[in-house]
Coordinates of C-alpha atoms (C1' of nucleotides) in Angstrom, one line a residue:
Chain A
M191 CA 90.4 34.3 69.4
E192 CA 89.7 36.5 66.5
R193 CA 86.1 35.5 66.8
K194 CA 85.9 36.3 70.4
Q195 CA 87.4 39.7 69.9
A196 CA 84.9 40.4 67.3
V197 CA 82.1 39.5 69.6
K198 CA 83.5 41.7 72.3
I199 CA 83.8 44.6 70.0
E200 CA 80.3 44.2 69.1
D201 CA 79.1 44.6 72.6
S202 CA 77.4 47.9 72.1
I203 CA 76.1 46.8 68.8
Q204 CA 74.7 43.6 70.2
H205 CA 72.6 45.6 72.5
F206 CA 71.2 47.2 69.5
P207 CA 67.6 45.9 69.5
F208 CA 67.6 45.2 65.8
S209 CA 70.9 43.4 65.6
D210 CA 69.0 40.2 65.4
Y211 CA 67.9 41.2 62.0
Y212 CA 70.9 43.2 60.8
P213 CA 74.4 42.0 61.2
A214 CA 76.8 44.5 62.7
S215 CA 78.3 45.0 59.4
T216 CA 75.1 46.2 57.9
P217 CA 75.2 49.8 57.0
L218 CA 73.1 52.1 59.1
L219 CA 70.8 52.9 56.3
S220 CA 69.8 49.3 56.2
M221 CA 69.2 49.4 59.9
L222 CA 66.9 52.3 59.4
D223 CA 65.0 50.5 56.8
F224 CA 62.6 48.7 59.0
S225 CA 61.2 45.8 57.2
S226 CA 57.8 44.6 58.1
E227 CA 59.5 41.6 59.6
A228 CA 61.4 43.8 61.9
E229 CA 58.2 45.6 62.8
R230 CA 56.8 42.4 63.8
S231 CA 59.8 41.6 65.7
S232 CA 59.3 40.4 69.2
F233 CA 62.6 42.0 70.2
G234 CA 62.5 45.5 68.9
F235 CA 63.2 48.8 70.6
M236 CA 59.7 48.9 72.0
D237 CA 60.0 45.5 73.4
L238 CA 63.2 46.6 75.1
L239 CA 61.2 49.3 76.7
G240 CA 58.6 46.8 77.7
I241 CA 56.0 48.5 75.5
Q242 CA 53.5 46.3 73.8
D243 CA 51.0 48.8 72.4
F244 CA 52.3 51.8 70.6
T245 CA 49.3 53.1 68.7
P246 CA 49.8 56.5 67.3
S247 CA 47.8 58.2 70.0
S248 CA 49.8 56.7 72.8
I249 CA 53.0 57.5 71.0
F250 CA 52.4 61.2 70.9
D251 CA 50.3 61.8 74.0
T252 CA 51.7 59.7 76.8
P253 CA 54.9 60.3 78.5
F254 CA 55.4 56.6 78.8
V255 CA 59.0 56.1 78.5
E256 CA 60.2 57.2 81.9
Q257 CA 57.4 55.2 83.4
Q258 CA 58.3 52.2 81.4
I259 CA 61.9 52.5 82.2
Q260 CA 61.3 52.9 85.9
S261 CA 58.7 50.4 86.3
S262 CA 60.0 47.8 83.9
S263 CA 61.4 44.7 85.4
A264 CA 62.6 43.3 82.2
P265 CA 66.0 41.8 82.4
L266 CA 67.4 44.1 79.8
L267 CA 66.5 47.0 81.9
A268 CA 68.0 45.7 84.9
D269 CA 70.5 48.5 84.9
S270 CA 67.9 51.2 84.9
S271 CA 65.6 49.4 87.3
S272 CA 68.3 48.8 89.7
E273 CA 69.2 52.4 89.4
V274 CA 65.7 53.2 90.5
L275 CA 65.8 50.7 93.2
N276 CA 69.0 52.0 94.5
N277 CA 67.8 55.5 94.4
Q278 CA 68.9 56.1 97.9
P279 CA 70.2 59.5 98.8
M280 CA 73.9 59.7 99.2
T281 CA 75.0 60.1 102.8
P282 CA 76.4 63.6 103.0
N283 CA 79.5 62.5 104.8
S284 CA 80.1 59.4 102.9
S285 CA 82.6 61.0 100.6
T286 CA 84.7 62.8 103.1
I287 CA 87.5 60.9 104.5
S288 CA 89.1 63.5 106.7
S289 CA 90.3 60.9 109.1
E290 CA 93.7 61.7 107.8
S291 CA 95.0 60.6 111.1
S292 CA 96.2 64.0 112.4
G293 CA 99.7 62.7 112.0
A294 CA 102.6 62.7 114.5
P295 CA 102.8 65.2 117.3
N296 CA 104.8 68.3 116.8
G297 CA 107.8 67.0 118.6
E298 CA 108.3 64.2 116.3
Q299 CA 108.2 66.3 113.3
S300 CA 111.7 67.6 113.9
K301 CA 112.9 64.1 114.3
A302 CA 112.8 63.0 110.7
K303 CA 111.5 65.5 108.4
D304 CA 112.1 63.5 105.3
D305 CA 110.4 60.5 106.8
D306 CA 107.5 62.7 107.8
D307 CA 107.2 64.2 104.4
D308 CA 107.2 60.8 102.9
D309 CA 104.7 59.7 105.4
K310 CA 102.5 62.6 104.7
E311 CA 102.8 62.0 101.0
E312 CA 102.0 58.4 101.5
K313 CA 99.0 59.2 103.7
H314 CA 97.9 61.8 101.3
Q315 CA 98.1 59.3 98.5
K316 CA 96.4 56.7 100.5
T317 CA 93.6 59.0 101.4
K318 CA 93.2 60.1 97.9
K319 CA 93.0 56.6 96.8
Q320 CA 90.4 55.8 99.4
L321 CA 88.4 58.8 98.5
K322 CA 88.6 57.8 94.9
A323 CA 87.6 54.3 95.7
R324 CA 84.7 55.3 97.7
K325 CA 83.5 57.8 95.1
M326 CA 83.7 55.1 92.6
C327 CA 81.7 52.8 94.8
E328 CA 79.0 55.4 95.3
K329 CA 78.9 56.0 91.6
K330 CA 78.6 52.4 91.0
K331 CA 75.6 52.2 93.2
Q332 CA 74.1 55.2 91.6
R333 CA 74.3 54.0 88.1
E334 CA 71.9 55.8 85.9
P335 CA 69.8 54.4 83.1
R336 CA 71.5 54.6 79.8
F337 CA 70.2 55.5 76.4
A338 CA 72.3 55.0 73.3
F339 CA 71.7 55.9 69.7
M340 CA 73.7 55.8 66.5
T341 CA 74.1 58.9 64.3
K342 CA 75.6 59.3 61.0
S343 CA 77.8 62.2 61.3
E344 CA 81.2 63.5 60.5
V345 CA 81.7 65.1 63.8
D346 CA 82.1 63.1 66.9
H347 CA 80.5 65.4 69.4
L348 CA 77.0 66.1 68.4
E349 CA 75.3 69.2 69.5
D350 CA 72.3 68.3 71.6
G351 CA 71.5 71.6 73.3
Y352 CA 73.5 71.0 76.4
R353 CA 77.0 71.9 77.3
W354 CA 79.4 69.1 77.8
R355 CA 82.9 68.9 79.2
K356 CA 85.2 66.2 78.1
Y357 CA 86.8 64.4 80.9
G358 CA 88.4 61.5 79.3
Q359 CA 89.3 59.7 76.2
K360 CA 90.2 56.0 75.8
A361 CA 91.3 53.9 73.0
V362 CA 88.7 51.2 72.4
K363 CA 90.0 47.8 72.0
N364 CA 90.1 46.6 68.4
S365 CA 88.9 49.9 67.2
P366 CA 90.9 52.6 65.6
F367 CA 88.6 55.2 67.0
P368 CA 88.9 56.4 70.6
R369 CA 85.9 56.7 72.9
S370 CA 85.3 60.1 74.5
Y371 CA 83.7 60.7 77.8
Y372 CA 81.7 63.8 78.4
R373 CA 80.0 65.2 81.5
C374 CA 77.3 67.9 81.6
T375 CA 78.9 71.1 82.6
T376 CA 75.9 72.1 84.8
A377 CA 77.0 71.8 88.4
T378 CA 74.0 70.0 89.7
C379 CA 73.7 67.7 86.7
N380 CA 75.6 64.5 86.6
V381 CA 74.6 63.4 83.2
K382 CA 77.3 61.7 81.2
K383 CA 77.7 60.7 77.7
R384 CA 80.1 58.6 75.8
V385 CA 80.9 59.1 72.2
E386 CA 82.5 56.7 69.9
R387 CA 82.6 55.8 66.3
C388 CA 81.3 52.6 65.0
F389 CA 84.3 50.6 63.9
N390 CA 82.4 49.0 61.1
D391 CA 81.3 52.3 59.7
P392 CA 83.4 55.3 60.7
S393 CA 80.7 57.6 59.6
I394 CA 78.4 56.4 62.4
V395 CA 78.8 57.9 65.8
V396 CA 77.5 56.0 68.7
T397 CA 76.4 58.2 71.6
T398 CA 75.4 56.8 74.9
Y399 CA 73.7 59.1 77.4
E400 CA 73.8 58.1 81.1
G401 CA 71.4 59.9 83.5
K402 CA 68.8 62.5 83.0
H403 CA 69.3 66.2 82.9
A404 CA 67.9 67.9 85.9
H405 CA 67.8 71.3 84.2
P406 CA 66.6 72.7 80.9
S407 CA 68.8 72.9 77.9
P408 CA 70.8 76.1 77.9
I409 CA 69.8 76.6 74.3
M410 CA 66.1 76.1 75.1
L411 CA 66.5 78.5 77.9
R412 CA 67.9 81.1 75.5
Q413 CA 64.9 80.5 73.3
T414 CA 62.5 80.7 76.2
S415 CA 64.0 84.0 77.4
S416 CA 63.9 85.4 73.9
A417 CA 60.3 84.5 73.7
A418 CA 59.7 86.3 77.0
T419 CA 61.3 89.3 75.6
G420 CA 59.1 89.2 72.6
L421 CA 62.0 88.5 70.3
P422 CA 61.6 85.7 67.9
P423 CA 63.5 82.6 68.8
P424 CA 66.5 81.8 66.7
P425 CA 65.7 79.4 63.9
P426 CA 66.4 75.8 64.4
P427 CA 69.9 75.0 63.3
C428 CA 68.7 72.5 60.8
P429 CA 65.6 72.5 58.6
G430 CA 62.8 70.4 59.9
F431 CA 63.7 70.7 63.5
S432 CA 62.3 72.7 66.3
A433 CA 64.3 73.3 69.3
N434 CA 61.7 71.6 71.4
A435 CA 62.4 67.9 71.6
A436 CA 58.7 67.3 72.2
T437 CA 57.7 69.0 69.0
F438 CA 60.5 68.5 66.6
A439 CA 59.6 67.1 63.3
P440 CA 62.4 65.3 61.5
P441 CA 62.3 65.7 57.8
L442 CA 60.7 62.5 56.5
Q443 CA 62.2 60.6 53.8
P444 CA 60.7 57.6 52.1
M445 CA 63.3 55.4 53.8
Q446 CA 62.1 56.5 57.1
V447 CA 58.5 56.1 56.9
P448 CA 58.4 52.6 58.3
F449 CA 60.6 54.0 61.1
L450 CA 58.2 56.7 62.0
S451 CA 56.6 55.0 65.0
H452 CA 60.0 54.2 66.4
Q453 CA 61.2 57.7 65.8
S454 CA 58.2 59.0 67.7
Q455 CA 58.9 56.7 70.5
F456 CA 62.5 57.9 70.5
R457 CA 61.3 61.5 70.5
N458 CA 59.4 60.8 73.6
L459 CA 62.3 59.0 75.1
A460 CA 64.6 61.8 74.3
H461 CA 62.2 64.3 75.8
Q462 CA 61.7 62.2 78.9
M463 CA 65.4 62.0 79.4
N464 CA 65.7 65.8 78.9
L465 CA 68.0 65.2 76.0
G466 CA 66.9 68.5 74.6
Y467 CA 66.8 68.8 70.9
L468 CA 69.1 66.6 69.0
N469 CA 70.7 68.4 66.2
Y470 CA 73.6 68.2 64.0
I471 CA 75.1 71.6 63.9
N472 CA 77.9 72.0 61.5
P473 CA 78.5 73.9 58.3
K474 CA 77.1 71.0 56.4
C475 CA 73.8 71.5 58.1
E476 CA 72.6 73.5 55.2
T477 CA 73.0 70.5 53.0
D478 CA 70.0 68.8 54.5
Y479 CA 72.2 66.7 56.6
A480 CA 70.0 66.5 59.5
L481 CA 71.0 64.5 62.5
L482 CA 67.8 62.7 63.4
Q483 CA 67.2 61.4 60.1
D484 CA 70.0 59.1 60.8
I485 CA 69.3 58.3 64.4
V486 CA 68.5 54.9 65.4
P487 CA 67.0 54.6 68.8
S488 CA 68.8 52.0 70.8
L489 CA 68.3 51.4 74.4
V490 CA 71.5 50.0 75.8
P491 CA 71.0 48.9 79.3
K492 CA 74.2 47.2 79.8
E493 CA 73.9 44.1 81.9
E494 CA 76.4 44.5 84.6
Chain B
dC89 C1' 91.6 84.2 83.9
dG90 C1' 88.0 81.0 83.2
dC91 C1' 86.7 77.2 80.7
dG92 C1' 87.5 73.2 78.0
dT93 C1' 90.7 69.6 76.1
dT94 C1' 94.5 66.3 76.4
dT95 C1' 96.7 62.6 78.4
dG96 C1' 99.0 59.6 81.6
dA97 C1' 97.9 57.4 85.8
dC98 C1' 95.0 55.0 88.6
dC99 C1' 91.2 51.9 90.2
dG100 C1' 87.7 48.3 90.1
dG101 C1' 85.5 44.6 87.6
dC102 C1' 86.0 40.5 85.2
dG103 C1' 87.7 36.5 82.9
dC104 C1' 91.2 33.1 82.8
Chain C
dG85 C1' 96.5 36.0 91.5
dC86 C1' 97.3 38.2 87.3
dG87 C1' 96.4 40.8 83.3
dC88 C1' 93.2 43.2 80.4
dC89 C1' 89.9 46.7 79.9
dG90 C1' 86.5 50.3 80.8
dG91 C1' 85.8 54.4 83.3
dT92 C1' 87.5 58.3 85.9
dC93 C1' 90.7 61.7 87.8
dA94 C1' 93.5 65.5 87.7
dA95 C1' 97.6 68.1 86.2
dA96 C1' 99.1 70.4 82.4
dC97 C1' 98.1 72.8 78.6
dG98 C1' 95.5 75.6 75.0
dC99 C1' 92.4 79.1 73.7
dG100 C1' 89.5 83.2 73.6

DNA sequence: CGCGTTTGACCGGCGC
DNA sequence: GCGCCGGTCAAACGCG
């Protein structure tokens, strides 16, 4: 039983492409330390993406990620590919259940008001439930590709340039840390993200993005507009980062060098998914505690 | 007052 | 069928 639980807890970790080489209990820093063995791995991050050739030129120049995600038929990407396949437009009326059977005629209302109220209440509840169920159903069909990464951070909710609204929090089984659910506050954008702490290492935050932003980052917009007005853009919150996800340059540390190609891939992926810049903004920022230096790209296409 | 968070309830999926 | 669990909703609440 204990073992089974442990396995279950590790679900998200198991999807971590390098978990074959590093047990879940391995500190993140070790995960970052790509050995040549891991580089030679036949089941790395790039393999998850279905990428075989990632020469430097292709890393930086080609927007391959989205294509890979959308065209890949690899089992591990079943989620995202099915999302693409199921990319059918929602029927406009599908979510409206106004067939709240217009109820009893007026004459009957005087008969038993209490009953009627109960009835209405019941019907209302029923309709609500149906509506909910249908919504859920639609959402299920529309499942977006997911992208997860781990970050060493003291704060749960990492600043990524977008505005998020928390819509739920759940206790995670066998973990002392709750999982938070966020939704992009932009009306037309239905990107969601989940934030939870790694139960092995509380200093690690696992963030899972679902969907793709259909709008520019509010922060980037600010910068763009400031550029248009001739004013200098605000400095990046952390040293070594530009606000543009496509151009940011994480501060390199010796430990990260073997990880560079993967970081670059991640950069492209993040850009492709409109994740905006990924920064760790908090007072400790000044202490060289940059977010991306601790990021591990991990595609988590949950098999469902 | 608008926006975001908290939190209990609810629902569907899944394993047994 | 039942119970557990993940994900979501929405009312209540807090804050600026």
